[in-house]
Coordinates of C-alpha atoms and ligand atoms in Angstrom, one line a residue:
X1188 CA 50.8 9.7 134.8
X1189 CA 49.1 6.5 134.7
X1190 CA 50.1 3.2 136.3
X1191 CA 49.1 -0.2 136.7
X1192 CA 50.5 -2.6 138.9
X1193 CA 50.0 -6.9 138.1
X1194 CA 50.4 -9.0 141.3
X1195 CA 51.3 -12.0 142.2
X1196 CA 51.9 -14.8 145.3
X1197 CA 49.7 -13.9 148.6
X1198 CA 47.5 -11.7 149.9
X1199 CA 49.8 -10.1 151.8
X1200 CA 51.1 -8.8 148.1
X1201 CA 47.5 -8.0 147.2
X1202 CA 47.4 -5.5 150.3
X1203 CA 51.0 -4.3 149.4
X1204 CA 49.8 -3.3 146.4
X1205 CA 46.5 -1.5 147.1
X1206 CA 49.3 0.2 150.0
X1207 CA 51.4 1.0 146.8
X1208 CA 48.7 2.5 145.1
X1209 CA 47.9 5.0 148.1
X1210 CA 51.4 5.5 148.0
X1211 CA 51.5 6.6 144.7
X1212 CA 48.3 8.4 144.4
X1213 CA 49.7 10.7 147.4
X1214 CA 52.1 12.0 145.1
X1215 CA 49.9 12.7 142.1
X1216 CA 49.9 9.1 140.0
X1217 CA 47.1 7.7 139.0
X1218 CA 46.1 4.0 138.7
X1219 CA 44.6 2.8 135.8
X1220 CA 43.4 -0.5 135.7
X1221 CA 44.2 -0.8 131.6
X1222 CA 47.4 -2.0 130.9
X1223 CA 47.6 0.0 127.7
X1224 CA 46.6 2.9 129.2
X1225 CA 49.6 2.4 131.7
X1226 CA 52.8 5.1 131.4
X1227 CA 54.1 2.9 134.6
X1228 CA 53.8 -0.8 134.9
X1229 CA 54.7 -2.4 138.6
X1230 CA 54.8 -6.3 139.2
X1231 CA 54.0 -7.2 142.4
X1232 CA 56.2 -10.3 142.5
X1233 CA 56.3 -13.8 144.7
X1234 CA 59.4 -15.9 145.6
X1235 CA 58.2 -18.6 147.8
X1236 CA 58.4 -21.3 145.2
X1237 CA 60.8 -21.6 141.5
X1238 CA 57.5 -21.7 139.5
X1239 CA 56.1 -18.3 140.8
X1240 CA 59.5 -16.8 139.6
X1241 CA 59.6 -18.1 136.1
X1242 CA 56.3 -17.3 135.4
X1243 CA 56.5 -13.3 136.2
X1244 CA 59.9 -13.1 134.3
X1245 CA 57.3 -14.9 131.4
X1246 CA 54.9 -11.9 131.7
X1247 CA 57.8 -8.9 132.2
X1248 CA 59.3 -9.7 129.4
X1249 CA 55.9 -9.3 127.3
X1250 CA 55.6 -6.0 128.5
X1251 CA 58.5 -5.1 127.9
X1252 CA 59.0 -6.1 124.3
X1253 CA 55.9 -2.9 124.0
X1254 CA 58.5 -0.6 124.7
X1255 CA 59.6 -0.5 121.2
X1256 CA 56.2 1.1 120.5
X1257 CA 56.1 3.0 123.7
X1258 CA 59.0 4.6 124.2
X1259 CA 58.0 6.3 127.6
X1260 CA 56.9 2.8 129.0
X1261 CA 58.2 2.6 132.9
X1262 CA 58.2 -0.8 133.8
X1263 CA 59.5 -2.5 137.3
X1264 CA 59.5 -5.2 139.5
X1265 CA 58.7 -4.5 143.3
X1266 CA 57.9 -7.5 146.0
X1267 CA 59.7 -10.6 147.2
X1268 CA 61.1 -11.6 144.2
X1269 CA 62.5 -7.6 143.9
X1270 CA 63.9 -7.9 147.0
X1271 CA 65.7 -11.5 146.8
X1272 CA 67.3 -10.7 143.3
X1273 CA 67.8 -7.0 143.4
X1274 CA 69.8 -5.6 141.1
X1275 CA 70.2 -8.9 139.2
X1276 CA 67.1 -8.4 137.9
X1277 CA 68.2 -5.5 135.8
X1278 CA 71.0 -7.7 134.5
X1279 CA 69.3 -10.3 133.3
X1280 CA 66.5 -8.6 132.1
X1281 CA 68.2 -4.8 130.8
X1282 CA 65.1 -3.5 129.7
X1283 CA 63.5 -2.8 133.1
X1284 CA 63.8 0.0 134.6
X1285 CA 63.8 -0.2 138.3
X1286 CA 63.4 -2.8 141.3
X1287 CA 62.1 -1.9 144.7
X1288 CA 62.1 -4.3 147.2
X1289 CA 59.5 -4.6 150.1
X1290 CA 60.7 -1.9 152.8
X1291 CA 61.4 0.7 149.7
X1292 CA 57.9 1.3 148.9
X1293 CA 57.9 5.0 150.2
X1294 CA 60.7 5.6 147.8
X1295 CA 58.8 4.6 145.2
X1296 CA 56.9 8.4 143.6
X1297 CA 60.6 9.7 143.8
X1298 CA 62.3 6.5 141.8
X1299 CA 60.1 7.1 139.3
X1300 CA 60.2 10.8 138.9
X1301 CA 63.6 10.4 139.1
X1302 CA 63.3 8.3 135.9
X1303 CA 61.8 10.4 133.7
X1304 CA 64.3 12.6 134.5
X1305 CA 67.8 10.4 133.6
X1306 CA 66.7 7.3 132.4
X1307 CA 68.8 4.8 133.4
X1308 CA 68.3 1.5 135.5
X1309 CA 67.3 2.0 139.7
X1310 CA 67.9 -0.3 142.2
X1311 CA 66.3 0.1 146.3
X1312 CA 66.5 -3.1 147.9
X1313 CA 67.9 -2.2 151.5
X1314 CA 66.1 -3.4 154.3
X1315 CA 64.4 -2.0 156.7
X1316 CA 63.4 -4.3 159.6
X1317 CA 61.1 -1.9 161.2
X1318 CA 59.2 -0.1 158.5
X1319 CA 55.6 -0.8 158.8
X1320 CA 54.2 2.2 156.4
X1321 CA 52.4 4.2 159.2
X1322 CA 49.6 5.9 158.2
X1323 CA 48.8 4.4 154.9
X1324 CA 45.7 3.3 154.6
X1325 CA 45.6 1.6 150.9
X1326 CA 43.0 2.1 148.2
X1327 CA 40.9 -1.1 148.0
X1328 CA 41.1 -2.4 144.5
X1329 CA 38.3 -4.7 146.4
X1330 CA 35.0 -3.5 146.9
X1331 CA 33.9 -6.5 149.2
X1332 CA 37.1 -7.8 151.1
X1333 CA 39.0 -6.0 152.8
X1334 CA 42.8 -7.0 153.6
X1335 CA 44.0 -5.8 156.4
X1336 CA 47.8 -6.0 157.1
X1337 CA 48.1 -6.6 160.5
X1338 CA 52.1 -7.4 161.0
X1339 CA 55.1 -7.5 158.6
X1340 CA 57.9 -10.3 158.1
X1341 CA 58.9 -13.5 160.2
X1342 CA 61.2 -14.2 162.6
X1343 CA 60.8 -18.8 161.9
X1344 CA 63.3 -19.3 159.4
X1345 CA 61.8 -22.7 158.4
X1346 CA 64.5 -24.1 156.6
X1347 CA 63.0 -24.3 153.0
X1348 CA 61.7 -21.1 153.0
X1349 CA 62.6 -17.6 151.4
X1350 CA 60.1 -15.2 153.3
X1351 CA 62.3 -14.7 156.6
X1352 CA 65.6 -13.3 154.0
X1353 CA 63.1 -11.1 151.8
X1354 CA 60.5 -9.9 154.3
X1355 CA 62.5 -9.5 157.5
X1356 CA 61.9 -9.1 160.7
X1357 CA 58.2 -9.8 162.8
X1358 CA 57.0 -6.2 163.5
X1359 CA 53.5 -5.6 164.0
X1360 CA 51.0 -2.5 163.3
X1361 CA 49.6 -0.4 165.9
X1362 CA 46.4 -1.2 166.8
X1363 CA 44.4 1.9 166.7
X1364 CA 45.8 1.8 162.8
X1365 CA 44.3 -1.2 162.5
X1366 CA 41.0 -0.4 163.7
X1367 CA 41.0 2.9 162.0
X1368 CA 41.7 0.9 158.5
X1369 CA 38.9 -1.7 159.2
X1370 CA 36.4 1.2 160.4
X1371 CA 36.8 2.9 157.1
X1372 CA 36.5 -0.4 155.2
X1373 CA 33.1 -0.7 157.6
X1374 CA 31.5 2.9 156.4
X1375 CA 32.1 1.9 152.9
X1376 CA 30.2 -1.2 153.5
X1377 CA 32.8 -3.7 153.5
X1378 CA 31.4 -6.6 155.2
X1379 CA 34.5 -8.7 155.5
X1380 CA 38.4 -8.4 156.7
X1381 CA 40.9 -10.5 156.4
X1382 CA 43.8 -9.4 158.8
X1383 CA 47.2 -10.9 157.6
X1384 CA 50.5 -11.3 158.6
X1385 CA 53.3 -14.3 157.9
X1386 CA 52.3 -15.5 161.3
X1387 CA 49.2 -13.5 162.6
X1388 CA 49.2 -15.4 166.2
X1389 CA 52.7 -13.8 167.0
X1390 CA 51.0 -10.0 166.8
X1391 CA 51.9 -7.9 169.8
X1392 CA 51.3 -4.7 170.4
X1393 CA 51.9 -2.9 173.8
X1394 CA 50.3 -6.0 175.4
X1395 CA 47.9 -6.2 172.8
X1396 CA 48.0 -9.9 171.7
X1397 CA 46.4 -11.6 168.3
X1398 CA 43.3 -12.8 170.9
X1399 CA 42.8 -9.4 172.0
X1400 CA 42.9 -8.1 168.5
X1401 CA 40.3 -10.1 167.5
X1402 CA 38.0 -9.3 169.7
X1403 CA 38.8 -5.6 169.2
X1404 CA 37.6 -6.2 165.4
X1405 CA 35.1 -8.2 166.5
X1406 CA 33.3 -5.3 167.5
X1407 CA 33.8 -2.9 164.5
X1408 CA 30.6 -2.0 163.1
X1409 CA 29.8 -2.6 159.6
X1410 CA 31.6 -5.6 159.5
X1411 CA 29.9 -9.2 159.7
X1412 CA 33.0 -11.4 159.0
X1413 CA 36.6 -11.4 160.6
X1414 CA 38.7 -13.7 159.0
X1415 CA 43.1 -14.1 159.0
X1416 CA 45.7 -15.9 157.9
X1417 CA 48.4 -17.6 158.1
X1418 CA 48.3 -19.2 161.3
X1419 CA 51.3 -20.9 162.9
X1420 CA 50.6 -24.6 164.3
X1421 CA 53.4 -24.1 167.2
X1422 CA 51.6 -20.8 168.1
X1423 CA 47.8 -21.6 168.3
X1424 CA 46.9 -21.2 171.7
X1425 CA 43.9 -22.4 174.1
X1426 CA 43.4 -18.8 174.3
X1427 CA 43.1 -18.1 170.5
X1428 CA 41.2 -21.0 169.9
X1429 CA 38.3 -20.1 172.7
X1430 CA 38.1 -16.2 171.2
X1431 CA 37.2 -17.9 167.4
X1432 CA 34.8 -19.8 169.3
X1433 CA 33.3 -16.8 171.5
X1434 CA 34.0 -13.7 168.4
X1435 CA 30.7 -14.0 166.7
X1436 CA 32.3 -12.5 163.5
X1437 CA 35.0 -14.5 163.7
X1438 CA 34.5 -17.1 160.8
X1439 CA 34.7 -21.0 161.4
X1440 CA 37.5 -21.5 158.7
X1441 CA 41.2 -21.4 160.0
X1442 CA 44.3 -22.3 157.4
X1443 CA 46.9 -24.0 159.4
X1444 CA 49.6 -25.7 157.5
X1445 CA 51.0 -28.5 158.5
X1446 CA 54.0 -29.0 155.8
X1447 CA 54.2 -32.4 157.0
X1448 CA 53.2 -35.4 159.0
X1449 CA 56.4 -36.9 160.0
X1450 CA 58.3 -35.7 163.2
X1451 CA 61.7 -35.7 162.2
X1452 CA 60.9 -33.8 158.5
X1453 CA 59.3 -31.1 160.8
X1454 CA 62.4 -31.3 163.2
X1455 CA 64.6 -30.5 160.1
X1456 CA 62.1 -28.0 158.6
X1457 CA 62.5 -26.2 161.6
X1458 CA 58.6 -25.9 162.6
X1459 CA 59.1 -26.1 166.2
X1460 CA 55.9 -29.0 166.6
X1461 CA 54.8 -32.3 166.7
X1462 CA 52.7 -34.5 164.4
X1463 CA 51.0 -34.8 167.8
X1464 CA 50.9 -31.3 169.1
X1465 CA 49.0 -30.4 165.3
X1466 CA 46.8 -33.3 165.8
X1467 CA 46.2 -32.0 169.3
X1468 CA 45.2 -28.6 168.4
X1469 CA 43.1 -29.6 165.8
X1470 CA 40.4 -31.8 167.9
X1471 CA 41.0 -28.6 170.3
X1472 CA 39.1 -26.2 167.5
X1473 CA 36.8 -29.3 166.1
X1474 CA 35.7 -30.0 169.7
X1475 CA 35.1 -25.9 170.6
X1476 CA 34.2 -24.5 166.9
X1477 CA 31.6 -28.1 165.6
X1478 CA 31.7 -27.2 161.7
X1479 CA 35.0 -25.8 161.4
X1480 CA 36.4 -26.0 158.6
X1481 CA 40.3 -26.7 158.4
X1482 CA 42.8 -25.9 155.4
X1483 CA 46.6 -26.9 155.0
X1484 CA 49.1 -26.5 153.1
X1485 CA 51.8 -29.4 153.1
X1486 CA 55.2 -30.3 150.8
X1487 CA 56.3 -33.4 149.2
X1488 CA 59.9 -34.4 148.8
X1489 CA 61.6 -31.8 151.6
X1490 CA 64.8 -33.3 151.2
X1491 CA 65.3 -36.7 153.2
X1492 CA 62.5 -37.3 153.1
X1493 CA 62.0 -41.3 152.8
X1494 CA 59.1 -42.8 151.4
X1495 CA 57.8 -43.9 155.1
X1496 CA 58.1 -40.3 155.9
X1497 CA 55.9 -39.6 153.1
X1498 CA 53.7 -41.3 154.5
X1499 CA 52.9 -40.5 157.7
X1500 CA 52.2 -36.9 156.0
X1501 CA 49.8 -38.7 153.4
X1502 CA 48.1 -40.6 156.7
X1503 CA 48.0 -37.4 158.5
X1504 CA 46.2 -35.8 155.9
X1505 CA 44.0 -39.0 155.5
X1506 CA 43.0 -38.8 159.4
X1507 CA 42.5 -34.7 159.4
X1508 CA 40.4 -34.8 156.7
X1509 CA 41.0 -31.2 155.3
X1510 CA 38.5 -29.2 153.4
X1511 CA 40.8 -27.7 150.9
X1512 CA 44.9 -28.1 150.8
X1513 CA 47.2 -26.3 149.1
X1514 CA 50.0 -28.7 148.1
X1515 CA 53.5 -28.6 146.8
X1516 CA 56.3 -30.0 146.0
X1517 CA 59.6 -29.0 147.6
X1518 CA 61.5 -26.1 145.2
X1519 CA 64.8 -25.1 146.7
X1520 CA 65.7 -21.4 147.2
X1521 CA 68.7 -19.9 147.1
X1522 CA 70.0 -18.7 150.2
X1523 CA 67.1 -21.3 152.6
X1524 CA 69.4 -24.3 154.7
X1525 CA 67.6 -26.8 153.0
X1526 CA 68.2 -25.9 149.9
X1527 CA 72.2 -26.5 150.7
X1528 CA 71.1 -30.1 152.2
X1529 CA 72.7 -32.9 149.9
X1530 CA 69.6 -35.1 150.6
X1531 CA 67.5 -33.6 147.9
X1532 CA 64.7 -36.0 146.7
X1533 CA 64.5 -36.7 143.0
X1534 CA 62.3 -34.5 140.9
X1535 CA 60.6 -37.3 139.4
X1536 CA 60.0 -38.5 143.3
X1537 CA 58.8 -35.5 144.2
X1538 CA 56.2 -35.0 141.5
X1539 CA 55.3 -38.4 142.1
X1540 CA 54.1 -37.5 145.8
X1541 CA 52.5 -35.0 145.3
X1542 CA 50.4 -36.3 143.0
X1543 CA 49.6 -38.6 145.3
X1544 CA 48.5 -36.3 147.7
X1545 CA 46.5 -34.2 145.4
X1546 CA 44.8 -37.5 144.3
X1547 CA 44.2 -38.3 147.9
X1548 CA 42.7 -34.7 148.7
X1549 CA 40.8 -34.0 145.8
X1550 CA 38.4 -37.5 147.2
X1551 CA 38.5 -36.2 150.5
X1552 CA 37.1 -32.7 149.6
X1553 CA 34.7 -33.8 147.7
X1554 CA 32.7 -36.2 150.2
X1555 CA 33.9 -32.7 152.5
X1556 CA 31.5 -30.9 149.8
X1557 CA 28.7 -33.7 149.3
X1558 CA 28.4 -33.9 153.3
X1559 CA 27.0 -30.4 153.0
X1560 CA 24.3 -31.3 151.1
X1561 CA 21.3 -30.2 152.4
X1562 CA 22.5 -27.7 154.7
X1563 CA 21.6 -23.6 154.4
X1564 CA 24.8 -21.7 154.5
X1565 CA 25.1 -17.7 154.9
X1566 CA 26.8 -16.7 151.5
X1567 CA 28.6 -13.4 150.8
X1568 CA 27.3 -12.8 147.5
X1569 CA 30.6 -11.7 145.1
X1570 CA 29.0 -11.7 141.6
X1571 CA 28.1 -13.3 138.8
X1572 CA 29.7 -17.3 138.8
X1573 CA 32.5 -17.5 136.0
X1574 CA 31.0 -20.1 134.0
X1575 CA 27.3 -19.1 133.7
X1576 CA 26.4 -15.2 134.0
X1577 CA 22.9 -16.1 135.9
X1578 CA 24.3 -18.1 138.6
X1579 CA 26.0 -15.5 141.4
X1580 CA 28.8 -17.1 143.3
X1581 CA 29.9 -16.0 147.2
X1582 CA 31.5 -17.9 149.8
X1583 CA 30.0 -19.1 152.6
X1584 CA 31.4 -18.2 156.3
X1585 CA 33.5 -21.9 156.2
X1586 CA 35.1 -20.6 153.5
X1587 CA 33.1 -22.7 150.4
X1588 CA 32.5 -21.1 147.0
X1589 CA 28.8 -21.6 147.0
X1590 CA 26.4 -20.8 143.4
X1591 CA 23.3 -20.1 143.0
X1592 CA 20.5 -18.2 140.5
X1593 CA 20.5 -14.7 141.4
X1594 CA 21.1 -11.6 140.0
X1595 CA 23.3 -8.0 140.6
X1596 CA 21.4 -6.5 143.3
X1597 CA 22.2 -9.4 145.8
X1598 CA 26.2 -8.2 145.3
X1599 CA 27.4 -7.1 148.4
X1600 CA 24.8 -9.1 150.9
X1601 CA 24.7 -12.1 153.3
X1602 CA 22.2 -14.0 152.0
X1603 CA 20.7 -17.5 153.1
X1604 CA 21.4 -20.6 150.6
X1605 CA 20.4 -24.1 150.8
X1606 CA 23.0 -26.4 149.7
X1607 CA 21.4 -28.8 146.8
X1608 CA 24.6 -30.2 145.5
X1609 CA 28.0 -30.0 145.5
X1610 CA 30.4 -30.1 142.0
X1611 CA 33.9 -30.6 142.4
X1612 CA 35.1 -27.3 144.8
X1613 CA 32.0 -25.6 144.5
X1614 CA 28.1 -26.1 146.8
X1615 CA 25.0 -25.2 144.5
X1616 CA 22.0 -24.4 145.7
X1617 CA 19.2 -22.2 145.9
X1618 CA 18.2 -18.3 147.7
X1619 CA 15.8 -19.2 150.9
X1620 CA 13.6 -16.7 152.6
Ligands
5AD291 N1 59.1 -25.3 148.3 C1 57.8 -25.6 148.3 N2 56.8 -25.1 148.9 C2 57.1 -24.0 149.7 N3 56.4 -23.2 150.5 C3 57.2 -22.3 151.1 N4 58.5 -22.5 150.7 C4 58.5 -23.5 149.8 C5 59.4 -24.2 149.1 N5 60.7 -23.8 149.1 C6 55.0 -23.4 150.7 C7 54.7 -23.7 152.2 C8 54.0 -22.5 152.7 C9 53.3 -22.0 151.4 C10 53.0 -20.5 151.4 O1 54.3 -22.2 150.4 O2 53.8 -24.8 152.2 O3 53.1 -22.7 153.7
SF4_292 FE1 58.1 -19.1 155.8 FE2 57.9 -20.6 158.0 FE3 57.8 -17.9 158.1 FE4 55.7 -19.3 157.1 S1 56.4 -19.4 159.2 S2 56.7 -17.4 156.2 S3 56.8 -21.0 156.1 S4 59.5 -19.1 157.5

């Protein structure tokens, strides 16, 4: 038996999957990466935002109108979007066949066997605030990056978001898993990890912090680039700050999203920090880590939000000067305090703002990208760029897609570039040495 699985949202979904795909291999599945080749089709779903949701239910149901020519066709949803709507799912949509939600995994083989068996709709969505699937280490559907789970779930409940309700409790991995994990990705020559978690600095592990981690990955052989996300602005310490400085491998990029630049939106979104405290911790990793290079992710129109408000985020962001944002505006969940707030800012308002914001950011990275100009960068070379199949396309260690001419044997290296120009998101240049 074949399967497939499509997936969406994160990268903590990315490693769920290639953990599913262990998962199922153990028991005799095996993945195909054709979907018409597929007897078992698995979306790997988001729910952080409206727009993530509508478009999977888009896909599903094109799958599933091929079961009328398949007639063995398994098709489910698994993820955050399994776990928030659970059996619903099946009821709006009767032609899927089961949902697992994001502790269930393990259950998965037997779900499906179970299936084939008495075909008729399966629902596993109960929680388990403590599984951490020991012992899996997942089949890298990445030959270059590896993703390294390093804790499950959150324990912030910011007040717009889902994650808390469908991922649970903070729980972290043991470390020795996580070394054993990135050691393997090492002998396979992996060159770079990503270690993830909804809030990386609140890892713990009998006294093991996230500073201690690093440095513990730091020294994994094999690997020449360390990088994590997400980071948590109220939770950045002096401590975490001077190991990304000291950690060699430990690359001079850090996402930290800010959400907003007005103190009494973060007050009501629950964030636990000051406009000033972010601002503070920035010039913090500017003045110990020269070059770093900072990413965000912020919302417009939280509700209550007044146009002044706006626009101490839209200053904030002016001031920082991020290389890349990724920005939003507000969608309320169901089930998230804010979304039962009966402030809620016009659509139209909304939109509005953000577009300002995207207007404002798009300038800012590109004199970010033109200022590097001149500059030779190390680039992980990926493959071939998307738009012209002799330029080969990597990302530097500040976290910049970066082209160049090349060719397929430099996949897989660090190699030197020189920075020549930069076009829209991307640096161009040319191979020195
Ligand atoms: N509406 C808009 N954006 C959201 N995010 C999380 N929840 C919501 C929501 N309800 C954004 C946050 C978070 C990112 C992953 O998604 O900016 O950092
Ligand atoms: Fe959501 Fe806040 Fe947790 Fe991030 S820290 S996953 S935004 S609740």
């Amino acid at each position: 038996m074949k399967f497939i699985i499509e997936t969406y949202g994160c990268q903590m979904n990315v490693a769920d999957s290639e953990m599913i795909s262990t998962i199922m291999e153990n028991s005799g599945y095996e993945l195909t990466d054709t979907l018409t080749d597929a007897d078992i089709i698995m979306f790997n779903t988001c729910s952080v935002r409206q727009h993530a949701e509508d478009r999977v239910i888009g896909r599903i149901s094109n799958e599933v109108a091929r079961k009328i020519s398949n007639k063995n066709l398994v098709i489910g949803v698994v993820g955050c979007m399994a776990q928030r709507l659970g059996k619903e799912l099946g009821e709006m949509n009767t032609k899927i066949d089961f949902v697992v939600g994001v502790d269930n995994y393990f259950k998965l083989p037997e779900i499906i066997e179970g299936l084939y068996n008495k075909r008729h709709f399966v629902s596993s969505v109960d929680m388990n605030h403590k599984e951490i699937y020991h012992d899996i280490y997942p089949i890298r559907s990445n030959e270059l990056n590896a993703f390294v789970t390093i804790m499950r779930g959150c324990n912030n409940f910011c007040t717009y978001c889902i994650v808390p309700y469908v991922r649970g409790r903070e729980r972290s991995r043991s470390v020795d898993e996580i070394i054993k994990e990135i050691k393997i990705a090492g002998e396979k020559g992996i060159k770079e990890v990503t270690l993830l978690g909804q809030n990386v600095n609140s890892y713990s592990w009998e006294g093991i912090n996230f500073p201690k981690l690093l440095q513990k990955v730091n020294k994994v052989d094999g690997i020449s680039r360390v990088r994590f996300v997400t980071s948590h602005p109220k939770d950045i310490s002096d401590e975490l700050i001077e190991t990304m400085a000291s950690c060699d491998k430990v690359c001079e990029h850090i996402h930290l999203p800010v959400q907003s630049g007005n103190n009494e939106i973060l007050k009501v979104m629950n964030r636990n920090y000051t406009a000033e405290h972010y601002l503070n911790r920035i010039s913090k990793l500017r003045s110990l880590i020269p070059n770093i290079a900072i990413t965000t992710d912020v919302i417009a129109g939280f509700p209550g939000e007044t146009e002044e408000q706006f626009q101490d985020t839209y200053n904030l962001m002016k001031e920082i000067r991020y290389d890349f944002a990724f920005m939003f505006k507000y969608s309320p969940r169901i089930g998230t305090k804010a979304a039962e707030f009966n402030n809620q800012v016009e659509e139209a308002v909304r939109l509005e703002r953000l577009q300002r914001l995207i207007d404002l950011q798009t300038e800012i990275t590109h004199e970010k990208y033109k200022e590097q100009i001149g500059q030779i960068k190390e680039v992980y070379v990926e493959g071939p760029s998307k738009k012209d199949e002799n330029e080969y396309s990597g990302k530097s260690r500040d976290f910049k897609i970066t082209i160049f001419p090349g060719d397929e044997s430099l996949v897989g290296k660090l190699i030197k570039v020189k920075v020549e120009d930069a076009v829209g998101w991307t640096l161009k240049g040319h191979l020195v040495e």
